[in-house]
Short mmCIF file of C-alpha atoms and ligand atoms in Angstrom, two decimals:
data_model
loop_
_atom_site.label_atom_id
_atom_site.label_comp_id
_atom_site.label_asym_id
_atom_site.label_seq_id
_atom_site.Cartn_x
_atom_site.Cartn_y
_atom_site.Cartn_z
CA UNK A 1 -1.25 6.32 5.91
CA UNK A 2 2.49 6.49 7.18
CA UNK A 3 3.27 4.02 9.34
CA UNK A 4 5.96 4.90 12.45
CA UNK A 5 7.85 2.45 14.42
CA UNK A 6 9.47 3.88 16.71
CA UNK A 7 10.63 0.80 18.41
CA UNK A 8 11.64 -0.86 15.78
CA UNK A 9 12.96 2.51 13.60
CA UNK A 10 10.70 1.91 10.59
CA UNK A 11 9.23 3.83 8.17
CA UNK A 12 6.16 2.37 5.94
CA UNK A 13 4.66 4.37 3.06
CA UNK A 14 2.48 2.78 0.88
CA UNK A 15 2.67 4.08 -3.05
CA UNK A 16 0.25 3.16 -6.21
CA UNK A 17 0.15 3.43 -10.14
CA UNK A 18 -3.08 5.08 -11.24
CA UNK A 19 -4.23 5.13 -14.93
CA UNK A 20 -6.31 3.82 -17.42
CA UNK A 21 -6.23 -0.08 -18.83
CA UNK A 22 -2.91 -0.76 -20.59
CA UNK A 23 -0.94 2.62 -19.54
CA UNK A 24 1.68 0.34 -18.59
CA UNK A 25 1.52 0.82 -14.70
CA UNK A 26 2.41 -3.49 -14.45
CA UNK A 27 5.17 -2.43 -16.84
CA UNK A 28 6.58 0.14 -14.01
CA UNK A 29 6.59 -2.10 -11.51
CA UNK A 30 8.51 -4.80 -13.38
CA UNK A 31 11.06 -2.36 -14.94
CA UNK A 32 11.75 -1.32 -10.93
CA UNK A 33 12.06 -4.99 -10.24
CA UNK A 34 14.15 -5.10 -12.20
CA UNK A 35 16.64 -2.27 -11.75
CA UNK A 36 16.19 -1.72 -8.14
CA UNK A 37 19.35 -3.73 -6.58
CA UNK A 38 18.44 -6.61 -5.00
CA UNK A 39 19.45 -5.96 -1.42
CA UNK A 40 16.62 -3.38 -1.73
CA UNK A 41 13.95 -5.14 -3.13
CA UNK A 42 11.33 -7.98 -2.46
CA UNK A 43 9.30 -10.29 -5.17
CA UNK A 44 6.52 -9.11 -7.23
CA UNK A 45 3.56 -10.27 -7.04
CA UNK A 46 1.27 -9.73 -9.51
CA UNK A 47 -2.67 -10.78 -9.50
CA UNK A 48 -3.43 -10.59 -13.00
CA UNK A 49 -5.84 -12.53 -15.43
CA UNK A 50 -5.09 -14.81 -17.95
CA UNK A 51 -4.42 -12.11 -20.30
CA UNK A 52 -2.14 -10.34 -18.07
CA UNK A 53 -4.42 -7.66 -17.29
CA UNK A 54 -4.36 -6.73 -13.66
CA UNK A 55 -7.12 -8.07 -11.85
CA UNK A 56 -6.37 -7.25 -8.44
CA UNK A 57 -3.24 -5.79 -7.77
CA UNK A 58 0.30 -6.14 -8.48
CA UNK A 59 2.29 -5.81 -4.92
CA UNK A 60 6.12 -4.70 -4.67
CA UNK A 61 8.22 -4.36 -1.46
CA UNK A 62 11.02 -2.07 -1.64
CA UNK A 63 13.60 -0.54 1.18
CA UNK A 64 15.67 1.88 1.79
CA UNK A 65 17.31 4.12 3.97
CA UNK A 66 15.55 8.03 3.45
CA UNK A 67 15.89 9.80 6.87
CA UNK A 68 19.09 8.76 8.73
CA UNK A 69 18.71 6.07 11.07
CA UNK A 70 15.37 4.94 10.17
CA UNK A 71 14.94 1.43 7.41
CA UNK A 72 12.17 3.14 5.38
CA UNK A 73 9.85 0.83 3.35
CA UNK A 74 8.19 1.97 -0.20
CA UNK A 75 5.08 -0.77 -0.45
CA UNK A 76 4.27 -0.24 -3.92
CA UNK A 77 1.10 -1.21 -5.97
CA UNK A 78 -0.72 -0.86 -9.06
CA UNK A 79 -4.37 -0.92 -9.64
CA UNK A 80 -6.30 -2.42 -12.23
CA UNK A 81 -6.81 -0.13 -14.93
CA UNK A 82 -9.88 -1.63 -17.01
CA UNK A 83 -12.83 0.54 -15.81
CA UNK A 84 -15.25 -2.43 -14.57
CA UNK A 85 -12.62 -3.08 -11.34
CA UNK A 86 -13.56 0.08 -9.69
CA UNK A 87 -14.44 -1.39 -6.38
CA UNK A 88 -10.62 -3.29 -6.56
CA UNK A 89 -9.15 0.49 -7.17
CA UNK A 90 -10.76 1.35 -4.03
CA UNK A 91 -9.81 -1.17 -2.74
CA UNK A 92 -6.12 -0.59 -3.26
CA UNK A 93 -6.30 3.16 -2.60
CA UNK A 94 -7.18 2.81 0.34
CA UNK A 95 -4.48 4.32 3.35
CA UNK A 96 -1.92 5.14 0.26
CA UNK A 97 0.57 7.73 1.10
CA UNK A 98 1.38 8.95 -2.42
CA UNK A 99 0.19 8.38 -6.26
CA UNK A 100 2.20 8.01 -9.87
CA UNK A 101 -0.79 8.59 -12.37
CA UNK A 102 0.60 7.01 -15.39
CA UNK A 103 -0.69 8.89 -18.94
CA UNK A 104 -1.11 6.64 -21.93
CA UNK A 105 0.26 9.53 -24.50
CA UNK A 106 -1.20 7.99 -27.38
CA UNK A 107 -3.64 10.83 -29.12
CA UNK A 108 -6.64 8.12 -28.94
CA UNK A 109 -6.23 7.37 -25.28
CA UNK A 110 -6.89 11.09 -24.01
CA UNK A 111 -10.61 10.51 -23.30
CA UNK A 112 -9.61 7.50 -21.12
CA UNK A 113 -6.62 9.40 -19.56
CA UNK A 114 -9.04 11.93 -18.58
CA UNK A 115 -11.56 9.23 -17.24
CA UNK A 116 -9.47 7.61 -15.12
CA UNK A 117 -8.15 10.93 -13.71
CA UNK A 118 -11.48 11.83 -12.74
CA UNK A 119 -12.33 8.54 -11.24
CA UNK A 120 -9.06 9.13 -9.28
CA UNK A 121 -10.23 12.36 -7.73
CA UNK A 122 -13.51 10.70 -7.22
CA UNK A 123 -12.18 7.43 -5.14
CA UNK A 124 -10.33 10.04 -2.92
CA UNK A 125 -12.89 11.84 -2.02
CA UNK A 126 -14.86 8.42 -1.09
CA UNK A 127 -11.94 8.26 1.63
CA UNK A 128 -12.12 11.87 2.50
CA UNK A 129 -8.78 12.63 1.25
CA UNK A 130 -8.13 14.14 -2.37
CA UNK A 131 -5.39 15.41 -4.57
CA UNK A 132 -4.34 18.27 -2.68
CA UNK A 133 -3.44 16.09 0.15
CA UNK A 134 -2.06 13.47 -1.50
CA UNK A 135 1.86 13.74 -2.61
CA UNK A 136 1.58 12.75 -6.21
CA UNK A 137 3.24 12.90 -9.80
CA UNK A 138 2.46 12.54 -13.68
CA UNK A 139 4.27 10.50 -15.47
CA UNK A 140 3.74 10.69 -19.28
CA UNK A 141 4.06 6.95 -20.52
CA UNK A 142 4.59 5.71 -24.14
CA UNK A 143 6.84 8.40 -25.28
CA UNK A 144 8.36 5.96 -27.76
CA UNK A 145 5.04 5.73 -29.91
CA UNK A 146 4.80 7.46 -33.48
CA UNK A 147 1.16 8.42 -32.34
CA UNK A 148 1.47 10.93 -29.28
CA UNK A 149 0.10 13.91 -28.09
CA UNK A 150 2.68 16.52 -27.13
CA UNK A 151 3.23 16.93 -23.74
CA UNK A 152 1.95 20.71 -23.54
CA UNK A 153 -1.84 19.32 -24.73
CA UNK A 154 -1.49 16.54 -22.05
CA UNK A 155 -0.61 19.11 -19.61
CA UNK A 156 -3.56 20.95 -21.27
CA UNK A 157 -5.95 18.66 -20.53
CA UNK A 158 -4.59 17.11 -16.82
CA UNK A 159 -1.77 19.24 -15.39
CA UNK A 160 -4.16 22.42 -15.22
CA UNK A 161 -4.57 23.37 -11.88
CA UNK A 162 -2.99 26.23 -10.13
CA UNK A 163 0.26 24.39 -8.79
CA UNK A 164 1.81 22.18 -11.73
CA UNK A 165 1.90 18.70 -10.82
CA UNK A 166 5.54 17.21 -11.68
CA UNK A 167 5.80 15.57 -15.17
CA UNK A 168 7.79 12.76 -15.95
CA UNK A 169 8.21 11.77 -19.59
CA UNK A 170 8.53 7.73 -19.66
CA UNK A 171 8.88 4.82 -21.89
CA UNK A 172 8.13 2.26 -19.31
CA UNK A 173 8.22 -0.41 -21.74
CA UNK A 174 12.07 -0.09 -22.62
CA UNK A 175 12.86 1.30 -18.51
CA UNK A 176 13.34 5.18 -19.62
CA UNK A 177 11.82 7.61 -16.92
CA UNK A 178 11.12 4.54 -14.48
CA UNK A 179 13.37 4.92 -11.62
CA UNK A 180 13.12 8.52 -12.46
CA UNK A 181 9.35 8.60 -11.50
CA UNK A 182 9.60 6.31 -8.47
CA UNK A 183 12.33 8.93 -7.24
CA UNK A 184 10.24 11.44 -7.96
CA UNK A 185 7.00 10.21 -5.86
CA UNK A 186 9.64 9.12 -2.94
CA UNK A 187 11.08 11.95 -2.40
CA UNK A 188 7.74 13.48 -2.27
CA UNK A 189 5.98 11.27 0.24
CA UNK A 190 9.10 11.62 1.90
CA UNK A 191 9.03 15.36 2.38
CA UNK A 192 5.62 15.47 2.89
CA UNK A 193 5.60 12.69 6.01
CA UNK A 194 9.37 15.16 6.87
CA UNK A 195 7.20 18.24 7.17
CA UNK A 196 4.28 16.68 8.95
CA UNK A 197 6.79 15.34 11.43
CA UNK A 198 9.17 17.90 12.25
CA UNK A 199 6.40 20.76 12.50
CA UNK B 1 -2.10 10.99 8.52
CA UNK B 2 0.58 9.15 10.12
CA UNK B 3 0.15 5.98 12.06
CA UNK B 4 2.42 6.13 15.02
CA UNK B 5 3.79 3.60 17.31
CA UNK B 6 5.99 4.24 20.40
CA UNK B 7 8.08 1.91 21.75
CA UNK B 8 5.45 1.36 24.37
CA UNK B 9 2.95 0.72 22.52
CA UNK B 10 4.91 -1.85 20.83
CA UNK B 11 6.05 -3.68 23.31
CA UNK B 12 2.21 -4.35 24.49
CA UNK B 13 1.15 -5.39 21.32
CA UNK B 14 4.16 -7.93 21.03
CA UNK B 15 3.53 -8.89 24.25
CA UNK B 16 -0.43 -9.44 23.42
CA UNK B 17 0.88 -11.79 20.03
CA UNK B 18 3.73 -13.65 22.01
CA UNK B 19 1.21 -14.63 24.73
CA UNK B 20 -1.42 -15.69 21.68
CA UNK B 21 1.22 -17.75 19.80
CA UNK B 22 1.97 -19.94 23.03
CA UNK B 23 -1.40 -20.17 24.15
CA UNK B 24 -2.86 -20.90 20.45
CA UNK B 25 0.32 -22.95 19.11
CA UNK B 26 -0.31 -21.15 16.04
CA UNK B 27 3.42 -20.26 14.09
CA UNK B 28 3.02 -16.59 13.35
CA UNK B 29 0.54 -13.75 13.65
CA UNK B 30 0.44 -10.68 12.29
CA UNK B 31 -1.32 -7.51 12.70
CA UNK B 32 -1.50 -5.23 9.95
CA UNK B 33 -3.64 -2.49 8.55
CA UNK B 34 -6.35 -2.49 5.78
CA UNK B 35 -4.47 -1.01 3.32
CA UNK B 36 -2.04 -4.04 3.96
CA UNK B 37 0.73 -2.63 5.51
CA UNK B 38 2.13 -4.70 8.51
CA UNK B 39 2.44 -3.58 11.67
CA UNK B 40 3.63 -6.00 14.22
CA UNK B 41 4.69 -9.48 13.55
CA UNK B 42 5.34 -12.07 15.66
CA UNK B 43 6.77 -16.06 14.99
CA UNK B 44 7.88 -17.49 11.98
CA UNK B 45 8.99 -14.90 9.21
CA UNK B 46 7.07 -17.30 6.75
CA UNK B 47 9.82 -17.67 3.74
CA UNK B 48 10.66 -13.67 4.21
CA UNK B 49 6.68 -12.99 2.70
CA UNK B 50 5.44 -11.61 5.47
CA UNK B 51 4.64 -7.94 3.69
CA UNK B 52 3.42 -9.87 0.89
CA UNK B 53 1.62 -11.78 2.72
CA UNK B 54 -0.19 -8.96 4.61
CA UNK B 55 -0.64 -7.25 0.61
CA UNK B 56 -3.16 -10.20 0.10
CA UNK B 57 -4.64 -10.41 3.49
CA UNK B 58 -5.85 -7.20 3.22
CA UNK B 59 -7.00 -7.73 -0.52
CA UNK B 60 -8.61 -11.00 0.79
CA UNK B 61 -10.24 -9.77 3.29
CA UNK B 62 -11.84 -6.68 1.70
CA UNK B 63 -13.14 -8.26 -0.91
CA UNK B 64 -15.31 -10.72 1.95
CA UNK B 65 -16.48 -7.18 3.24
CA UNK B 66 -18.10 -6.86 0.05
CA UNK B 67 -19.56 -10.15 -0.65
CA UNK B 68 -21.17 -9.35 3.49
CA UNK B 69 -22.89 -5.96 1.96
CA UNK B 70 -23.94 -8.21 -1.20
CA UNK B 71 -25.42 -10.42 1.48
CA UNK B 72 -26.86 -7.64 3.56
CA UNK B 73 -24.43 -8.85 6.27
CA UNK B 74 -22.50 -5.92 8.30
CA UNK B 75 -19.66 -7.76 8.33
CA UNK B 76 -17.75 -11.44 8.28
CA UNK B 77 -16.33 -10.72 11.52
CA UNK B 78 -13.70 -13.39 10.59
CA UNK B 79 -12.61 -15.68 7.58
CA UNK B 80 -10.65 -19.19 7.77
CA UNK B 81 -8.38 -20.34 4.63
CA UNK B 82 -7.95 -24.07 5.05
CA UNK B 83 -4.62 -25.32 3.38
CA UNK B 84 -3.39 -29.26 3.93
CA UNK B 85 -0.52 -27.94 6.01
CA UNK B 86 -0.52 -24.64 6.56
CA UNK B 87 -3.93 -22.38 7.21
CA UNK B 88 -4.71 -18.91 8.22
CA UNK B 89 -7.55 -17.51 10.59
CA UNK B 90 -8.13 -13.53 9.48
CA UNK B 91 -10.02 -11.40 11.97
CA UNK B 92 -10.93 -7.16 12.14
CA UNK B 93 -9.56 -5.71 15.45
CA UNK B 94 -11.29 -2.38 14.58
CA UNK B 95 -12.21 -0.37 11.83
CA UNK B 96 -8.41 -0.30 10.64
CA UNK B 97 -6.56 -3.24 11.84
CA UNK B 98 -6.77 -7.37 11.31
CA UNK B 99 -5.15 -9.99 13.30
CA UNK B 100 -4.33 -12.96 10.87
CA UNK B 101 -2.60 -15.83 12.25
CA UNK B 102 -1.03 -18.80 10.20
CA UNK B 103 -1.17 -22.47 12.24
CA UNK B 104 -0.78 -25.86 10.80
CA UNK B 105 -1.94 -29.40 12.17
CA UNK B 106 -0.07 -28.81 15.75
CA UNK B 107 -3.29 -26.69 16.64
CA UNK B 108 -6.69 -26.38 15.53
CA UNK B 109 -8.75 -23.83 13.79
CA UNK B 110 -11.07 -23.47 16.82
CA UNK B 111 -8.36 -22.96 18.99
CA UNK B 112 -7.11 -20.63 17.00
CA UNK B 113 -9.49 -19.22 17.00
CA UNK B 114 -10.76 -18.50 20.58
CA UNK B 115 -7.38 -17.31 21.75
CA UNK B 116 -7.53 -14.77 18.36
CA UNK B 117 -11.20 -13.27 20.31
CA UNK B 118 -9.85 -13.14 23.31
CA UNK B 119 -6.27 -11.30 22.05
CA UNK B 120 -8.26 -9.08 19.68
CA UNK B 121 -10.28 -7.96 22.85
CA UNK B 122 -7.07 -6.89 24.31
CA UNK B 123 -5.48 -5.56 21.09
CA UNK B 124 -8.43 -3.25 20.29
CA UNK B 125 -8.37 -1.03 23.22
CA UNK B 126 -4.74 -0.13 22.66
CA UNK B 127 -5.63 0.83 19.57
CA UNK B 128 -8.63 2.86 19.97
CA UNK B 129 -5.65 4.88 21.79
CA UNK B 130 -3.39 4.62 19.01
CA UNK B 131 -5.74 5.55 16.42
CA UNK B 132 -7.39 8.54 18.78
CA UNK B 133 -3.71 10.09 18.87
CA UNK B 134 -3.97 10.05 22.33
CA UNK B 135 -0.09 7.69 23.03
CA UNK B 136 1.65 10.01 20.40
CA UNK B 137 2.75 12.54 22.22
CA UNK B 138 4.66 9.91 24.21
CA UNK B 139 6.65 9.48 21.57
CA UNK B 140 10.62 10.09 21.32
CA UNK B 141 10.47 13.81 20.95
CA UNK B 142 14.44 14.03 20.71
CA UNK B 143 13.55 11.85 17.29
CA UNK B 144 13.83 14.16 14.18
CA UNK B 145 13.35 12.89 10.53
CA UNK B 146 16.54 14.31 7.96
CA UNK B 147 16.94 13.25 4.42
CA UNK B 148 19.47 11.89 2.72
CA UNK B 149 20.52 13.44 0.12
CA UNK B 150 20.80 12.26 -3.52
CA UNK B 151 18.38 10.03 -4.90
CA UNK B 152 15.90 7.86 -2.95
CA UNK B 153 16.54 4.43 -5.50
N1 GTP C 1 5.45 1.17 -26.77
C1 GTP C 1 5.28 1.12 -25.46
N2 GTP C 1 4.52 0.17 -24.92
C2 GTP C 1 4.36 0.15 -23.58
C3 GTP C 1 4.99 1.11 -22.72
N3 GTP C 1 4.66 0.85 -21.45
C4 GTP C 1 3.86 -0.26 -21.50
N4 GTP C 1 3.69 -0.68 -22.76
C5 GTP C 1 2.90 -1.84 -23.23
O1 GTP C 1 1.52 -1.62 -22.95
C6 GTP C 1 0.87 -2.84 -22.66
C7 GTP C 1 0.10 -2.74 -21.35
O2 GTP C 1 1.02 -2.52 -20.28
P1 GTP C 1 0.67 -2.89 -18.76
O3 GTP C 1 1.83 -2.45 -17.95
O4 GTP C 1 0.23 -4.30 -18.63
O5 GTP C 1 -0.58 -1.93 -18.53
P2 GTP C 1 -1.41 -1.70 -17.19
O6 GTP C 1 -1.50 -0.23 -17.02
O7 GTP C 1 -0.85 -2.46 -16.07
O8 GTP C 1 -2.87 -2.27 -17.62
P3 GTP C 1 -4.04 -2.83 -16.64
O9 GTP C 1 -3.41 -3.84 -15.76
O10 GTP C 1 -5.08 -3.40 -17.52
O11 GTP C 1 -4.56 -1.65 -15.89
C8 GTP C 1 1.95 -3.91 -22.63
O12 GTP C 1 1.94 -4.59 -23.84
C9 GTP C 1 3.23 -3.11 -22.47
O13 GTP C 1 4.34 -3.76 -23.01
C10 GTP C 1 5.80 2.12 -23.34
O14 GTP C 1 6.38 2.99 -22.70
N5 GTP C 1 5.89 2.08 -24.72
MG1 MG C 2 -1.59 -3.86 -14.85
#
């Protein structure tokens, strides 16, 4: 859920990393941290266990200037990926203006890919809201592996529907596709919250 | 869905936290939604954390909700966080807003407390507006939203 100030000329969207456990979602966030200059960008936070798994969320503040005039803030988070922290997912879901589901590409990890996609679609509807509303992207992680499916069978199995979702091919690990991908679902939300506005 | 405040509505709401900060003595409250964005802040900026701070709140606060349904409560109305110097009193306005105010030894929680009740009484029915769409149209129509162009980051 946008959020307008007029008074103070502020824009708030509110942006988070879907996928299954280990897709490298954390690893997208800290690759932005770390390219993102750093008059745009706040501290991340991340609530993860001992393990670094994500246990509740990891939190980024970035800002920008998108429509003229206006400070426009991305609040970015990732969910937890490992499938017992569904009620955290929710959780974090909740009043999100646009979604980067992350794709493990590894051949094994399709099963879980398409698990998590589906749990996706499911914790949308349990906010009445769903795909078709939501401004959101692919982004194929892992493209560095020796063990990958090709991205035509990924779009095979996920990027089926009758308007293709936008693909970005990533190697979050090493930074490639990252600020590609956040540009990607900015501009998006962006355009979205533009045509809702202007209309 | 867009959330939209007007300068009006604004103003009130500062005016409602301003008037709760003097009255309380707490050092900063915010409001902010469940999803954890912020949307009006008032007092200290709190070391420059306050969206952070509003990230967890939210998280915190959720995750109380479900601990009530595990308890067959509706609801903890409102949780404390008790720090040696610094603590924080987290309240639901309404079905999509919290007040959470930070205070340290200069006050006390119960103070805190009953000025939070009798601000969130206040707060609530300007947002039942807000959230019923009803103040948007008063909003700066000559206002238009253009991109800039080239990439976002
Ligand atoms: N080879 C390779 N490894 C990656 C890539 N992206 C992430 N990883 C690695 O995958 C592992 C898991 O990454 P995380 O970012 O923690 O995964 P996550 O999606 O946040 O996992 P959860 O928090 O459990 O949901 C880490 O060891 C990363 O270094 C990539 O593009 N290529
Ligand atoms: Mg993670």
């Amino acid at each position: 859920m946008a959020l307008v100030n007029y008074a103070k000329k502020e824009i708030q969207f509110k942006i988070v990393y879907y996928g299954p456990g280990l897709c490298g979602k954390t690893t997208n966030l800290e690759q932005i941290h770390a390219l993102v200059p750093a008059k745009s960008k706040g501290n991340l936070t991340s609530l993860a266990t001992s393990q670094d798994r994500t246990l509740f969320f990891d939190f980024l503040p970035l800002h920008t200037t998108v429509f003229e005039g206006w400070t426009t803030k991305f609040q970015m988070y990732t969910v937890p990926g490992q499938v017992k922290y569904n009620s955290t997912r929710k959780l974090v879901l909740r009043n999100c203006d646009g979604i980067v589901f992350c794709v493990d590409s590894q051949w094994d990890k399709m099963p879980e890919n398409l698990e998590s996609y589906e749990n996706l679609k499911e914790n949308l509807e349990l906010q009445n809201s769903s795909l078709t509303q939501m401004p959101h992207v692919l982004q194929y992680n892992k493209r560095d592996m020796d063990n990958i499916a090709p991205n035509e069978y990924i779009d095979y199995l996920i990027n089926n529907g009758e308007v293709r979702i936008p693909v970005i091919e990533a190697s979050a690990f090493n930074g490639n596709g990252v600020l590609e991908t956040l540009n990607a679902i900015a501009k998006l939300v962006s355009t979205d919250f533009q045509e809702k506005q202007n209309k | 869905m867009a959330f939209v405040l007007n300068p009006a509505t604004y103003e009130v709401l500062e005016a409602d936290l301003d008037e709760f900060l003097k009255n309380s003595e707490a050092n900063a409250v915010m409001l902010c939604d469940r999803g954890g964005n912020i949307i009006v802040h008032s007092g200290e900026s709190v070391n420059d954390s306050v969206d952070l701070i509003s990230a967890l709140v939210a998280g915190a606060f959720a995750a109380t909700q479900q601990l009530a349904a595990v308890l067959g409560e509706d609801e903890f109305t409102a949780i404390f966080h008790q720090g040696k110097q610094t603590s924080i009193f987290i309240a639901a306005v309404e079905e999509e807003v919290l007040l959470l105010a930070l205070f340290d030894n200069n006050t006390t929680a119960g103070l805190v407390k009953m000025y939070a009740f009798n601000a969130i009484n206040k707060i609530r029915s300007t947002f039942t507006d807000v959230m019923s769409g009803e103040d948007v149209e008063h909003h700066d129509p000559t206002a238009s939203f253009v991109i800039n162009k080239g990439p976002i980051f």
